[in-house]
Short mmCIF file of C-alpha atoms in Angstrom, two decimals:
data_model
loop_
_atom_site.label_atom_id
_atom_site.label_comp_id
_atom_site.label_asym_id
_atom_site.label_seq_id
_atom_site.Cartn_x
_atom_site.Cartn_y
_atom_site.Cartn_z
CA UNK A 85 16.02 6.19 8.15
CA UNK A 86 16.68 3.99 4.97
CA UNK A 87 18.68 4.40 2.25
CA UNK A 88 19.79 1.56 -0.49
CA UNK A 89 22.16 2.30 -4.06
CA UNK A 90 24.36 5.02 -2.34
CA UNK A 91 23.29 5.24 0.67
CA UNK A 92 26.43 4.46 2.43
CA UNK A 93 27.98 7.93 1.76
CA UNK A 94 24.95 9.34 1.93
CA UNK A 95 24.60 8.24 5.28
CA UNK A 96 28.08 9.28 6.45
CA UNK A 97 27.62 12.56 5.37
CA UNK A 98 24.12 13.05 7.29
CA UNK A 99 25.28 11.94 10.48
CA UNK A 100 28.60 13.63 10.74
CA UNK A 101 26.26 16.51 10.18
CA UNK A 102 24.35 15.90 13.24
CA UNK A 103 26.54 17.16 16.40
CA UNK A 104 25.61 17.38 20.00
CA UNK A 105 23.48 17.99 21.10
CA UNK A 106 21.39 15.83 19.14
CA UNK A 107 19.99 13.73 21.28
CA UNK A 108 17.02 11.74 18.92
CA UNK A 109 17.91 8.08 18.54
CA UNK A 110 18.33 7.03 14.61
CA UNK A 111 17.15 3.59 13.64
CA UNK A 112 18.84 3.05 10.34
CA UNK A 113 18.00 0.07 7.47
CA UNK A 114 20.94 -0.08 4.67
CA UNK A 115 19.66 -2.20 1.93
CA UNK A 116 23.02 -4.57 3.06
CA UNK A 117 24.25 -7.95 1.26
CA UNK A 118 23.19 -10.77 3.64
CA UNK A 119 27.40 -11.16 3.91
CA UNK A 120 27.69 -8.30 4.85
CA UNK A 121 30.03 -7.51 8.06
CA UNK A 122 30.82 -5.19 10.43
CA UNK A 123 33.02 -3.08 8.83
CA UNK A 124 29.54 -0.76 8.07
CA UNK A 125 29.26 0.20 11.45
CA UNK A 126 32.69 1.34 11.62
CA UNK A 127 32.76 3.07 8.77
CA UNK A 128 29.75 5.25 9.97
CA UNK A 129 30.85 5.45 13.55
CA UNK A 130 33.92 7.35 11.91
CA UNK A 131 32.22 9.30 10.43
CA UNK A 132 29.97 10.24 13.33
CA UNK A 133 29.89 12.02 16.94
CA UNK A 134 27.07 10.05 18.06
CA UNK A 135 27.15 6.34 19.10
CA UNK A 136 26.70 4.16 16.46
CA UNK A 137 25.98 -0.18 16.47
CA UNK A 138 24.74 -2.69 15.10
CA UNK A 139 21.16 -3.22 16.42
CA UNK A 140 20.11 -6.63 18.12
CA UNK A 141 17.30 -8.05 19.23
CA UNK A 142 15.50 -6.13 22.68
CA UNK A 143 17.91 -3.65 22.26
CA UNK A 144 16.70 -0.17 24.46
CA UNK A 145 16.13 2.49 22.25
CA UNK A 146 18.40 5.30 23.93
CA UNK A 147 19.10 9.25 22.91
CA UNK A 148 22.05 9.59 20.48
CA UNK A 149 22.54 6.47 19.54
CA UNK A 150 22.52 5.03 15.58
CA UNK A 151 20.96 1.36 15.47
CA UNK A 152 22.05 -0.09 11.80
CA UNK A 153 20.05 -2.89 10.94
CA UNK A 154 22.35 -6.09 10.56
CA UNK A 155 22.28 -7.63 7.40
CA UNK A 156 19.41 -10.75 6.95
CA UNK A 157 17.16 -8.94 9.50
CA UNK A 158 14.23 -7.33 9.82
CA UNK A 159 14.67 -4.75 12.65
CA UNK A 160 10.99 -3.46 14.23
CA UNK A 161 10.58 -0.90 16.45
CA UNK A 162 8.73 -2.43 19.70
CA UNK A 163 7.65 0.17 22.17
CA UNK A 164 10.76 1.65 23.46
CA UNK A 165 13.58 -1.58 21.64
CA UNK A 166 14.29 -2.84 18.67
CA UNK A 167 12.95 -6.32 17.70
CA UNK A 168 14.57 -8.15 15.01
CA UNK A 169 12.49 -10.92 12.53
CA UNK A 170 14.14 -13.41 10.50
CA UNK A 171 10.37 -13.16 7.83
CA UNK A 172 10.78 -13.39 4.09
CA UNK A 173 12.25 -10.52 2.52
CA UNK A 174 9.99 -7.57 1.42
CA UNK A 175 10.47 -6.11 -1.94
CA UNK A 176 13.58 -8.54 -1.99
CA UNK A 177 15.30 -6.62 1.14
CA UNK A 178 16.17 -7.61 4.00
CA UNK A 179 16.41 -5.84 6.32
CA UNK A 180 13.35 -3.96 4.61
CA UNK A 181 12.70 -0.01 5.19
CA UNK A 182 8.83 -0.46 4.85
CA UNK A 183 8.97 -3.01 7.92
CA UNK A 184 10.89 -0.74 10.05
CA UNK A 185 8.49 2.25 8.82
CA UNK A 186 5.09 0.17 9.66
CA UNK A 187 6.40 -0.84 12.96
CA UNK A 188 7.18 2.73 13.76
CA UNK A 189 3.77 3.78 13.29
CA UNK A 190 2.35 2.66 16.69
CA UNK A 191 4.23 5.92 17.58
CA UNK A 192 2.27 8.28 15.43
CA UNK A 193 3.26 12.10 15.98
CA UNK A 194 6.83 11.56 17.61
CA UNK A 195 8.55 9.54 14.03
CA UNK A 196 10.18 10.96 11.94
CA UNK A 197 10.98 9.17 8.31
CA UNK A 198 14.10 9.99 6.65
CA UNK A 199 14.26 8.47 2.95
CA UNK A 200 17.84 8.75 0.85
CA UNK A 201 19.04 7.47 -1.93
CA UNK A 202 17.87 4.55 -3.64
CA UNK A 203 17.07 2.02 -5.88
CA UNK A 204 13.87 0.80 -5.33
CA UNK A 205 10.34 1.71 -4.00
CA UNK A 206 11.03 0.16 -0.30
CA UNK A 207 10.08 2.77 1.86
CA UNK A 208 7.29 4.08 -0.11
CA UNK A 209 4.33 1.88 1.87
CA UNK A 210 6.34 2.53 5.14
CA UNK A 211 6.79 6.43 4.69
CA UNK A 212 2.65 6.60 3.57
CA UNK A 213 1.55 4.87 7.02
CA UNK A 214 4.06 7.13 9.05
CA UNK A 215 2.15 10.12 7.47
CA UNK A 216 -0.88 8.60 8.05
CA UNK A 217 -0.37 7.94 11.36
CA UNK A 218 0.78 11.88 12.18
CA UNK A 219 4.82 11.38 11.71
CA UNK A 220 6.99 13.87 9.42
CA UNK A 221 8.80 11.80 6.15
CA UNK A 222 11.78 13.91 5.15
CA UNK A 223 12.72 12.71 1.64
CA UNK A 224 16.10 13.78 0.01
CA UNK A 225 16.10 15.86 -2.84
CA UNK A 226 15.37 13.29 -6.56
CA UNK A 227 18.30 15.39 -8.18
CA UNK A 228 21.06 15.34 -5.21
CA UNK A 229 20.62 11.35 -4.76
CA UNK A 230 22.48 8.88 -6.30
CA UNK A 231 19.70 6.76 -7.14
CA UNK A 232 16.62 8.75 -6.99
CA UNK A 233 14.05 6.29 -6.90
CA UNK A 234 13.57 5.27 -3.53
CA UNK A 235 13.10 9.21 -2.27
CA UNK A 236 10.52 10.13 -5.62
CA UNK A 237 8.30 6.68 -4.25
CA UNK A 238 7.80 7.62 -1.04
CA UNK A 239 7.24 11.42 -1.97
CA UNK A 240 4.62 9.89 -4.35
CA UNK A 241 3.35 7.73 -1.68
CA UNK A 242 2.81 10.63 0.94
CA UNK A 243 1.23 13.84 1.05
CA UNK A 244 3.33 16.47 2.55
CA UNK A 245 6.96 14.72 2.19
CA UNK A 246 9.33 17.60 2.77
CA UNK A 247 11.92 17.18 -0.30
CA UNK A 248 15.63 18.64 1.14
CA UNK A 249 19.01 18.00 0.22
CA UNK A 250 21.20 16.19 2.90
CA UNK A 251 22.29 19.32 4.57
CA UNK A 252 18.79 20.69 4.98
CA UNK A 253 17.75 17.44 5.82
CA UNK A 254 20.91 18.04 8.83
CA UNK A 255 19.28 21.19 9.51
CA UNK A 256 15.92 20.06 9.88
CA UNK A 257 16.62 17.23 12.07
CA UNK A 258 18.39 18.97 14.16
CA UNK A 259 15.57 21.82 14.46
CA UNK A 260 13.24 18.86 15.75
CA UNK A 261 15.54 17.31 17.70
CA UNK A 262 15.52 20.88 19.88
CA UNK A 263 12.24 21.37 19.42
CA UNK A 264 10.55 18.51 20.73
CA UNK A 265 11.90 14.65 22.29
CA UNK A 266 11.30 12.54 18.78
CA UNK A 267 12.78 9.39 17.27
CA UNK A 268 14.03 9.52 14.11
CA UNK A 269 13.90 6.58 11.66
CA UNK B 120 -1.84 13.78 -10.47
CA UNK B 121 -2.58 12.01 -7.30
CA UNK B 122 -5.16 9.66 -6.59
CA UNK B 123 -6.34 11.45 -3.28
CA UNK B 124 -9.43 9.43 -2.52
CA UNK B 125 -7.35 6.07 -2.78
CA UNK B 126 -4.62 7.36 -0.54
CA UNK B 127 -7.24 8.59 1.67
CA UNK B 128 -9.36 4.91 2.46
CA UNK B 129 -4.73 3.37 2.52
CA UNK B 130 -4.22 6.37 5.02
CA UNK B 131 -7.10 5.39 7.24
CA UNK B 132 -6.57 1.61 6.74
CA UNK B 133 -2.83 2.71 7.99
CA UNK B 134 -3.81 4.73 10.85
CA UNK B 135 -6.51 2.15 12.11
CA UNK B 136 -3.05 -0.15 12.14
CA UNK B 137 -0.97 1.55 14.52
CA UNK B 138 -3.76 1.45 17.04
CA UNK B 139 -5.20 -1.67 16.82
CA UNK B 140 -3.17 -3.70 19.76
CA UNK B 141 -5.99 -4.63 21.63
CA UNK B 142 -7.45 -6.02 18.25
CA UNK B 143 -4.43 -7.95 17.19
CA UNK B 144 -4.35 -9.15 20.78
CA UNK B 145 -7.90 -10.64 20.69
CA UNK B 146 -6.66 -12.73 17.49
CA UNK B 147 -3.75 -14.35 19.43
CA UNK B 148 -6.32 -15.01 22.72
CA UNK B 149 -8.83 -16.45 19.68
CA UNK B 150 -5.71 -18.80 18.09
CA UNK B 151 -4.82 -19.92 21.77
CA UNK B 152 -8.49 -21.17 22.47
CA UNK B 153 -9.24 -22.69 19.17
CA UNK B 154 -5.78 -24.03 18.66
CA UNK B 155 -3.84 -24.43 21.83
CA UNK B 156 -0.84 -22.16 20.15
CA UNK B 157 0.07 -19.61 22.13
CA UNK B 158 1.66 -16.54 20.90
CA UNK B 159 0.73 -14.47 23.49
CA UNK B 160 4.02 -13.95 25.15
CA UNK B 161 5.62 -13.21 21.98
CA UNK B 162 7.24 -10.00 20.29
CA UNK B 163 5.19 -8.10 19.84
CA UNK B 164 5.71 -6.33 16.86
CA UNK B 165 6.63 -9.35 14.88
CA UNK B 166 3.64 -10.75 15.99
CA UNK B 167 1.64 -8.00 15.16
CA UNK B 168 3.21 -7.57 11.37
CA UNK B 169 2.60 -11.88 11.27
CA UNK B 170 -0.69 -10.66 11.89
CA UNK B 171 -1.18 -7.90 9.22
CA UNK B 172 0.69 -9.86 6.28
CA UNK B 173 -1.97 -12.54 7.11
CA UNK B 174 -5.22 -9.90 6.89
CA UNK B 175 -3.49 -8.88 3.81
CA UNK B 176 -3.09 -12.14 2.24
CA UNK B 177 -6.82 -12.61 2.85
CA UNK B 178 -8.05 -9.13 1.63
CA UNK B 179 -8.88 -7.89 5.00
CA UNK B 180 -9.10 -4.30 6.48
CA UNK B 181 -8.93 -4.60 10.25
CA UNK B 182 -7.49 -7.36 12.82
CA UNK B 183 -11.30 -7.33 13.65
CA UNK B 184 -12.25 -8.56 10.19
CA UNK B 185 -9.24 -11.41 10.62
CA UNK B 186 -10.59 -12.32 14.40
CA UNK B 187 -14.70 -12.83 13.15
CA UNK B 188 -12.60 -14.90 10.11
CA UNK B 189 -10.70 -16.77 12.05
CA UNK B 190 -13.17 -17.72 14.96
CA UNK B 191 -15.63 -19.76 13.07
CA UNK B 192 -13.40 -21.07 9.59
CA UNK B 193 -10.90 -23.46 10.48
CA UNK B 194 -9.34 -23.47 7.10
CA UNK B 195 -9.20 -19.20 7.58
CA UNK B 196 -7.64 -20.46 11.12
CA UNK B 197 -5.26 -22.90 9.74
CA UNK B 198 -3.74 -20.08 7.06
CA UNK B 199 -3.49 -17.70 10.00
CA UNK B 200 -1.69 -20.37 11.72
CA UNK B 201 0.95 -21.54 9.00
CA UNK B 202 1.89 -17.25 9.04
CA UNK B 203 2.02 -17.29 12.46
CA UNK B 204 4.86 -20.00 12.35
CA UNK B 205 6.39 -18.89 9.21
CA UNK B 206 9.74 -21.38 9.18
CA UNK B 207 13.24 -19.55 7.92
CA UNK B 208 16.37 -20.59 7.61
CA UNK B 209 19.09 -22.18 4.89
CA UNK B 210 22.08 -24.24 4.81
CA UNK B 211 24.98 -22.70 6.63
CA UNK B 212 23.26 -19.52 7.23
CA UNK B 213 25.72 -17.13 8.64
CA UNK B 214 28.55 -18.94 7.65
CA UNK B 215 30.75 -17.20 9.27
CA UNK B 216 28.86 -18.65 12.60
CA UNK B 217 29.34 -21.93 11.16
CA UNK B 218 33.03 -21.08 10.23
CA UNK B 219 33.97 -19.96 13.56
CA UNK B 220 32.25 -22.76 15.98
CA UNK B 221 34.32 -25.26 13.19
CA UNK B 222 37.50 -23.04 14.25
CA UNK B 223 36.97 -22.41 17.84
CA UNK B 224 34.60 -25.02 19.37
CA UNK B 225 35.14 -28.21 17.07
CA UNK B 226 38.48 -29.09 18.39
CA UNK B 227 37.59 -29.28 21.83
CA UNK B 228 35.05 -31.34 21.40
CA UNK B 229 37.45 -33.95 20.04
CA UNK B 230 38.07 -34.16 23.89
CA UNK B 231 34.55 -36.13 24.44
CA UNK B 232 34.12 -39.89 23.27
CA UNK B 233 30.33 -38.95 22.94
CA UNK B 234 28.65 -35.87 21.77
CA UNK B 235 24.91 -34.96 22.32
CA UNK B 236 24.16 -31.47 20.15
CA UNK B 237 20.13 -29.75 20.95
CA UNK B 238 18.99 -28.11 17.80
CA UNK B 239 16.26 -26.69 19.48
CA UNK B 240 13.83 -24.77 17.30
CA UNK B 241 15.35 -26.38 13.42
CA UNK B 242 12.54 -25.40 11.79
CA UNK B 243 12.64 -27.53 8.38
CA UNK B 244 16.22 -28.94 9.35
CA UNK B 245 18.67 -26.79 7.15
CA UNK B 246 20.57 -25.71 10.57
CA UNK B 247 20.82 -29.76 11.31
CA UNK B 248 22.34 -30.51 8.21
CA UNK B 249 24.78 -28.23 8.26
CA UNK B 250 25.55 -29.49 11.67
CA UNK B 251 25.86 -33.09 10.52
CA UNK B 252 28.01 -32.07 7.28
CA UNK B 253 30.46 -30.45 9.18
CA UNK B 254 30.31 -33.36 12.02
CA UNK B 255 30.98 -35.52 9.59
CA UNK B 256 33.79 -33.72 7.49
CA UNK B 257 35.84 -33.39 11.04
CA UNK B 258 35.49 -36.70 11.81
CA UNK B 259 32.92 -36.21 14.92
CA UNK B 260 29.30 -37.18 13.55
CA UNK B 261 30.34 -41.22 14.60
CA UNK B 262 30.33 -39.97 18.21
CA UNK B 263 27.48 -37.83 17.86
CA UNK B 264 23.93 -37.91 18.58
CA UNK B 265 22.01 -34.35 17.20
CA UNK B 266 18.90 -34.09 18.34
CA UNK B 267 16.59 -31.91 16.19
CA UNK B 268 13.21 -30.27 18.41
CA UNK B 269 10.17 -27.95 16.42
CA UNK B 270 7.36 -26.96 17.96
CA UNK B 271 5.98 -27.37 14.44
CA UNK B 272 4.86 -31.11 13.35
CA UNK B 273 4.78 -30.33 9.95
CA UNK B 274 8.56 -28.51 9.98
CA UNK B 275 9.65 -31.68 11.50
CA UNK B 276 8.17 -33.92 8.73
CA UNK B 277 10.03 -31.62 6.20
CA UNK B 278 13.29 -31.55 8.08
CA UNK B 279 13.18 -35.65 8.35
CA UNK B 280 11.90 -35.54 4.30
CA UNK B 281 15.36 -33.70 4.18
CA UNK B 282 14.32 -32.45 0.82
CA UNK B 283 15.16 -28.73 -0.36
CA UNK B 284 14.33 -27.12 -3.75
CA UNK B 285 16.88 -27.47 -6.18
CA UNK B 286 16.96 -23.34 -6.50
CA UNK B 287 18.72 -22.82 -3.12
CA UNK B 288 21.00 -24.92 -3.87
CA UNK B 289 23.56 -22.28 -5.27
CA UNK B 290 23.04 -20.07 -2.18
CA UNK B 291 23.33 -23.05 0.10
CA UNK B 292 27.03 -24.15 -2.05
CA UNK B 293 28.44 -20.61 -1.55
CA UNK B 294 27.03 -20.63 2.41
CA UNK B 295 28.52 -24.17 3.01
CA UNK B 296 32.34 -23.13 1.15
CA UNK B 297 32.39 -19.66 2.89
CA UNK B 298 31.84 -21.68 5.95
CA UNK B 299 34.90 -23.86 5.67
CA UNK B 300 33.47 -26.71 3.76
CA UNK B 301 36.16 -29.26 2.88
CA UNK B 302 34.74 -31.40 0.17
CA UNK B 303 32.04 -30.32 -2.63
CA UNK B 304 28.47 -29.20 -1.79
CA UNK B 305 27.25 -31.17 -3.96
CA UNK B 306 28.58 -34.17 -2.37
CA UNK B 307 25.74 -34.32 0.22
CA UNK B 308 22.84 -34.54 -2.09
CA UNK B 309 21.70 -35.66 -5.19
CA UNK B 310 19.09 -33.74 -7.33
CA UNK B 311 16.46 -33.38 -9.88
CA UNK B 312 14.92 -30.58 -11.37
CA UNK B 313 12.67 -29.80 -8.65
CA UNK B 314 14.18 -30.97 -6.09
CA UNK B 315 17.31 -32.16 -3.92
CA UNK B 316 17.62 -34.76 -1.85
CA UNK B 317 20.38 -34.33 1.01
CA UNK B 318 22.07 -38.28 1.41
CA UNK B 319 20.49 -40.48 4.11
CA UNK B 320 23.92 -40.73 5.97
CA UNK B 321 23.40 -37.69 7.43
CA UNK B 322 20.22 -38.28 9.25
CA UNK B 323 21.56 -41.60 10.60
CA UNK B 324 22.67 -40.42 14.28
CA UNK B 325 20.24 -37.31 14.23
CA UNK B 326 16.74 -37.74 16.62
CA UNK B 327 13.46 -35.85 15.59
CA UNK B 328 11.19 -34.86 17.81
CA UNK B 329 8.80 -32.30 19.18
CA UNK B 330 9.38 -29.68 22.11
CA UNK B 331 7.87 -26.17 22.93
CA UNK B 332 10.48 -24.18 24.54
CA UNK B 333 7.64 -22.24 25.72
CA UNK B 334 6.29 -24.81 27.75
CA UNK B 335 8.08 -28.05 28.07
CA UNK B 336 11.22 -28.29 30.15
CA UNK B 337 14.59 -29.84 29.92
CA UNK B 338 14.69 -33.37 28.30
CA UNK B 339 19.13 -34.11 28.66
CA UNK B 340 22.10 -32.67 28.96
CA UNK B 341 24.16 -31.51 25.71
CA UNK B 342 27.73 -30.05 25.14
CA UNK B 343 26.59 -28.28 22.47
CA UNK B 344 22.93 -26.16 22.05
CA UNK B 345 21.66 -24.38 19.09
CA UNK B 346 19.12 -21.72 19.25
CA UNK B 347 19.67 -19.41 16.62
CA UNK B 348 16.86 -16.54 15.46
CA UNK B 349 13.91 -18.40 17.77
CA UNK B 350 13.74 -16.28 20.56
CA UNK B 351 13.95 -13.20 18.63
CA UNK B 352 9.78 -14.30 18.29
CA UNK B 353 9.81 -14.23 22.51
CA UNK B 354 9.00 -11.51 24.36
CA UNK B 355 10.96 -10.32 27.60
CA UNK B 356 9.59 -12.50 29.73
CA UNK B 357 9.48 -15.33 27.41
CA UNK B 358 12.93 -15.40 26.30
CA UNK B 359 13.93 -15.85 29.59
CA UNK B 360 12.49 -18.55 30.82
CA UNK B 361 13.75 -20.22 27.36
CA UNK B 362 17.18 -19.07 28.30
CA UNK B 363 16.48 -21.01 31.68
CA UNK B 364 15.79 -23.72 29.48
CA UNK B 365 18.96 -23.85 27.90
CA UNK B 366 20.88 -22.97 30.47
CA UNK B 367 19.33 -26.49 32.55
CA UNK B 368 20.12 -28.30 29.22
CA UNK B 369 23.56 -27.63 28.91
CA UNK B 370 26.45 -29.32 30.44
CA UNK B 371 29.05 -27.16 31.87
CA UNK B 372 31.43 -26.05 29.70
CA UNK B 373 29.45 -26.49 27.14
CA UNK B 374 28.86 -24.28 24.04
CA UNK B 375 25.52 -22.34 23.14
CA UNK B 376 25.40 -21.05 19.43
CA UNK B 377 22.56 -17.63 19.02
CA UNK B 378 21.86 -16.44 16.30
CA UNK B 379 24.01 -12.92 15.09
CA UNK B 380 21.32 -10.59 16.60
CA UNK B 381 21.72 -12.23 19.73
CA UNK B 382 23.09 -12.02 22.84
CA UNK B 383 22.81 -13.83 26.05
CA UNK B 384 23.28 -10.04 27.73
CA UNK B 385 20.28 -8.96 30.29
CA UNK B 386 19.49 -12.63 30.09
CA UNK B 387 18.73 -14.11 33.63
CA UNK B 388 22.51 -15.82 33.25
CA UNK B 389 24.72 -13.71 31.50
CA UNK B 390 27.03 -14.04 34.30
CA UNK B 391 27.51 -17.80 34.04
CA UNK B 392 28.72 -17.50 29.79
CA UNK B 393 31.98 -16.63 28.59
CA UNK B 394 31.95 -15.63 25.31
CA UNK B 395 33.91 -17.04 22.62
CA UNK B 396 33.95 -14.86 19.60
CA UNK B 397 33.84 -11.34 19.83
CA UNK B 398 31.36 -10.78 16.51
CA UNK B 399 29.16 -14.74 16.41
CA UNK B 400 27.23 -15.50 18.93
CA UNK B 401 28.80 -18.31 20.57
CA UNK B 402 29.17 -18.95 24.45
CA UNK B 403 30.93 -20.90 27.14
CA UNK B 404 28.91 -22.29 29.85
CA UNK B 405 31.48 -21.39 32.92
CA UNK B 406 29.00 -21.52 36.15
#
C-alpha cells in the first residue's frame, strides 16, 4: 500500500475499516520526512484493530499485521520478511512505493497493490509490474483523494486498475481477504 | 489513449523480472569468480534490485543480457561492481541515535582512561566523523582510538580524503544540531564551492583499514561497536555470523550501536544484550 500528500488520514480511515477477520498482512510505504518518529505508528495503531509497527529488517511477514515503512528506508518484500535498503532515494522518496511494488512482484497472483492519495507518480512503475506479473492494483478514486496524482499514474501505468473510493476499496479488500490467503501491499 | 504495444514489451520485461532468480543468481556466482566479491549470501531482494538498477543503467533487458556483459568486459564488470557496493550514509544520520548514545552511553565511558570504538562497515567515513566530533566536544576523543573498517578500498580512500560536497552540508548542520551538537557545524570544516574539507584534528586518533565482516574475524576488543544499516545487505545466515563477529569484538559491557531498522532480536545472542533505549538501537553487552 502507498500513499504520500494525505495519505495519513487516508490511511487511518482504510484500516479502521478493515475488522477481523482480516487476516492479509499490509505492507505500508508513507512518503515520511527522514525525521520522522514514531508517533505514525501510533497514530494508525489507534486507529486500527489489527496490529500495526514499524517494519525492520528480516521481519516475518505474519496475518493481520500493518508493517509501516520507517522513514530513510527502503522496505522490500523478501520471500516471506521484509528487507530494508539504505539505496538512493527513488523519485526523491524514501522509503519509495515503486521499490516495495517491484519487490513484491516475485509473488505474482497473490499481491495486491493499493495506491491512495498522492503527490507524485511513485507507485506508477511499481503498480505496472504487479499487473504484469498477475497481482490486482486497487487505485483510489482521482476525485475522493487529496492529491490525486499518485492514484491517476498508476491507473495510467496499468491496465485493469480498479478505481474505488476508500470504502469500496475496504470492501474489496476484505472480499479477497475471504476469498483467497493474499498479501496486500 | 494508451500506448498498448509499449506497455506490452514493459509488461513482459516486468514479468521476465519477478522470475528471473536463478538468472540474477548466476551474475553474483559470475562477480564472485571474476572478482573475488561475494554477494552470494546477501539479501536477497536488495541484491536482486542492485542488480536490476545496474541492467537498467546499461540499457539491458534480462539479468542474462547483464551476466554475457559482465563475463567478458571488465569495465561492464567494474560498473556492476561500484552498484553492487553502492556506499550511503551522512553526517549524524539519525540524530536522534547520535543524540541518545551522547545522553545515555557517553558518560559512562568517562569511566575508562582509554577508549577503542569499531566503526565497522563506515563506508566513506561520515558515521566516523560524527563519532570524532562528538568525542571531541565531550572531552573523550584524547583517550580514544576509532578505528574505521570498509570492505571497500576506494570508500576508505574517500573517508581518509575526509572530503564531502559542499551541498550536504546544510543537511549534515541540521543532523549534527538535532543531535546535540555543542559548538557550530561549521566549526569542523572549511569549504569551497565544491567542496568541504572536515579539519585534520579529527582524523588524528582515528585508524583506517580494511575488513570483510563476511570473512575475516575479530581483530581487538572495543567498548564501543558501530554497525549501523550493513547487515541489512546480509542474509539470515550471514548476519549472523557477523553478529558473532561483533559479539567476539566487544568487551563486556560494552555498547553496540545498529542502525534504526535493527535489532539484535533472533540474532544468535540476543540473550547476552540489554538494551538501552527503547526506540535507537543501542545495546549493552551483559554476558
Amino acid at each position: 500500500m502507498g500513499a504520500s500528500l494525505g495519505g495519513t488520514q487516508a490511511v487511518q480511515k482504510l484500516l479502521g475499516a478493515l475488522s477481523p477477520p482480516f487476516a492479509l498482512p499490509i505492507v505500508l510505504v508513507l512518503h515520511r520526512h527522514r525525521d520522522s518518529d514514531a508517533r505514525l505508528v501510533d497514530v494508525l495503531q489507534r486507529a486500527s484493530a489489527l496490529r500495526v509497527v514499524e517494519a525492520t529488517d528480516k521481519q516475518p511477514l505474519e496475518p493481520a499485521t500493518v508493517y509501516v515503512a520507517p522513514p530513510d528506508y527502503h522496505v522490500l518484500i523478501d520471500g516471506e520478511h521484509l528487507a530494508l535498503s539504505v539505496d538512493d532515494p527513488v523519485l526523491y522518496a524514501r522509503p519509495s512505493i515503486d521499490v516495495l511494488f517491484e519487490s513484491a512482484t516475485v509473488h505474482g497472483r497473490r499481491v495486491i497493490a493499493v495506491v491512495l492519495t498522492g503527490g507524485s507518480a511513485d507507485g506508477a512503475r511499481g503498480s505496472a509490474a504487479i499487473e504484469s506479473n498477475g497481482g490486482l492494483i486497487l487505485a483510489q478514486s482521482p476525485s475522493e483523494a487529496m492529491s490525486a496524482d499518485m492514484p491517476k499514474a498508476a491507473i495510467a501505468a496499468t491496465a485493469h486498475a480498479e478505481v474505488l473510493d476508500l470504502d469500496s476499496i475496504a470492501s474489496r479488500l476484505l472480499q479477497l481477504a475471504r476469498t483467497n490467503g493474499a498479501e496486500s501491499k | 489513449m494508451k500506448a498498448v504495444p509499449e506497455r506490452q514489451s514493459n509488461a513482459a520485461k516486468h514479468a521476465l523480472a519477478a522470475a528471473d532468480a536463478p538468472q540474477v543468481m548466476a551474475v553474483l556466482e559470475c562477480v564472485y569468480e571474476r572478482t573475488g566479491m561475494d554477494f552470494r549470501q546477501y539479501a536477497f531482494a536488495s541484491i536482486r534490485r542492485r542488480v536490476h538498477v545496474c541492467m537498467h543503467d546499461e540499457g539491458l533487458d534480462s539479468a542474462e543480457q547483464l551476466f554475457e556483459s559482465v563475463r567478458t568486459n571488465d569495465a561492464a564488470m567494474q560498473r556492476l561492481l561500484s552498484v553492487l557496493t553502492l556506499p550511503v550514509t551522512a553526517m549524524f544520520r539519525d540524530p536522534q541515535f547520535f543524540a541518545e548514545f551522547r545522553d545515555l552511553v557517553v558518560p559512562l565511558l568517562r569511566t575508562h582512561p582509554y577508549l577503542r570504538l569499531w566503526v565497522a562497515g563506515c563506508s566513506t567515513g561520515q558515521e566516523v566523523y560524527s563519532l570524532a566530533i562528538m568525542l571531541h566536544e565531550e572531552g573523550l576523543y584524547e583517550r580514544s582510538r576509532i578505528y574505521a573498517t570498509d570492505v571497500q578500498a576506494r570508500s576508505l580512500e574517500q573517508a581518509k580524503d575526509a572530503i564531502f560536497p559542499v551541498g550536504a552540508m546544510q543537511d549534515y548542520t541540521r543532523n549534527y544540531q538535532a543531535a546535540g551538537g555543542r559548538a557550530a557545524f561549521s566549526d569542523y570544516y572549511t569549504a569551497d564551492s565544491q567542496s568541504a574539507i572536515l579539519r585534520p584534528f579529527l582524523k588524528r586518533n582515528v585508524v583506517f583499514g580494511i575488513h570483510n565482516l563476511v570473512t575475516d574475524r575479530s581483530f581487538n576488543e572495543f567498548q564501543v561497536i558501530f554497525c549501523r544499516n550493513v547487515m541489512i545487505y546480509f542474509a539470515a545466515q550471514l548476519q549472523a555470523r557477523a553478529h558473532t563477529l561483533l559479539y567476539d569484538s566487544l568487551a563486556t559491557l560494552g555498547y553496540l550501536g545498529l542502525g534504526r531498522g535493527e535489532t539484535v532480536r533472533f540474532s544468535p545472542h540476543e540473550e547476552r544484550y540489554e538494551s538501552v533505549s527503547p526506540r535507537e538501537r543501542l545495546y549493552r553487552k551483559i554476558g
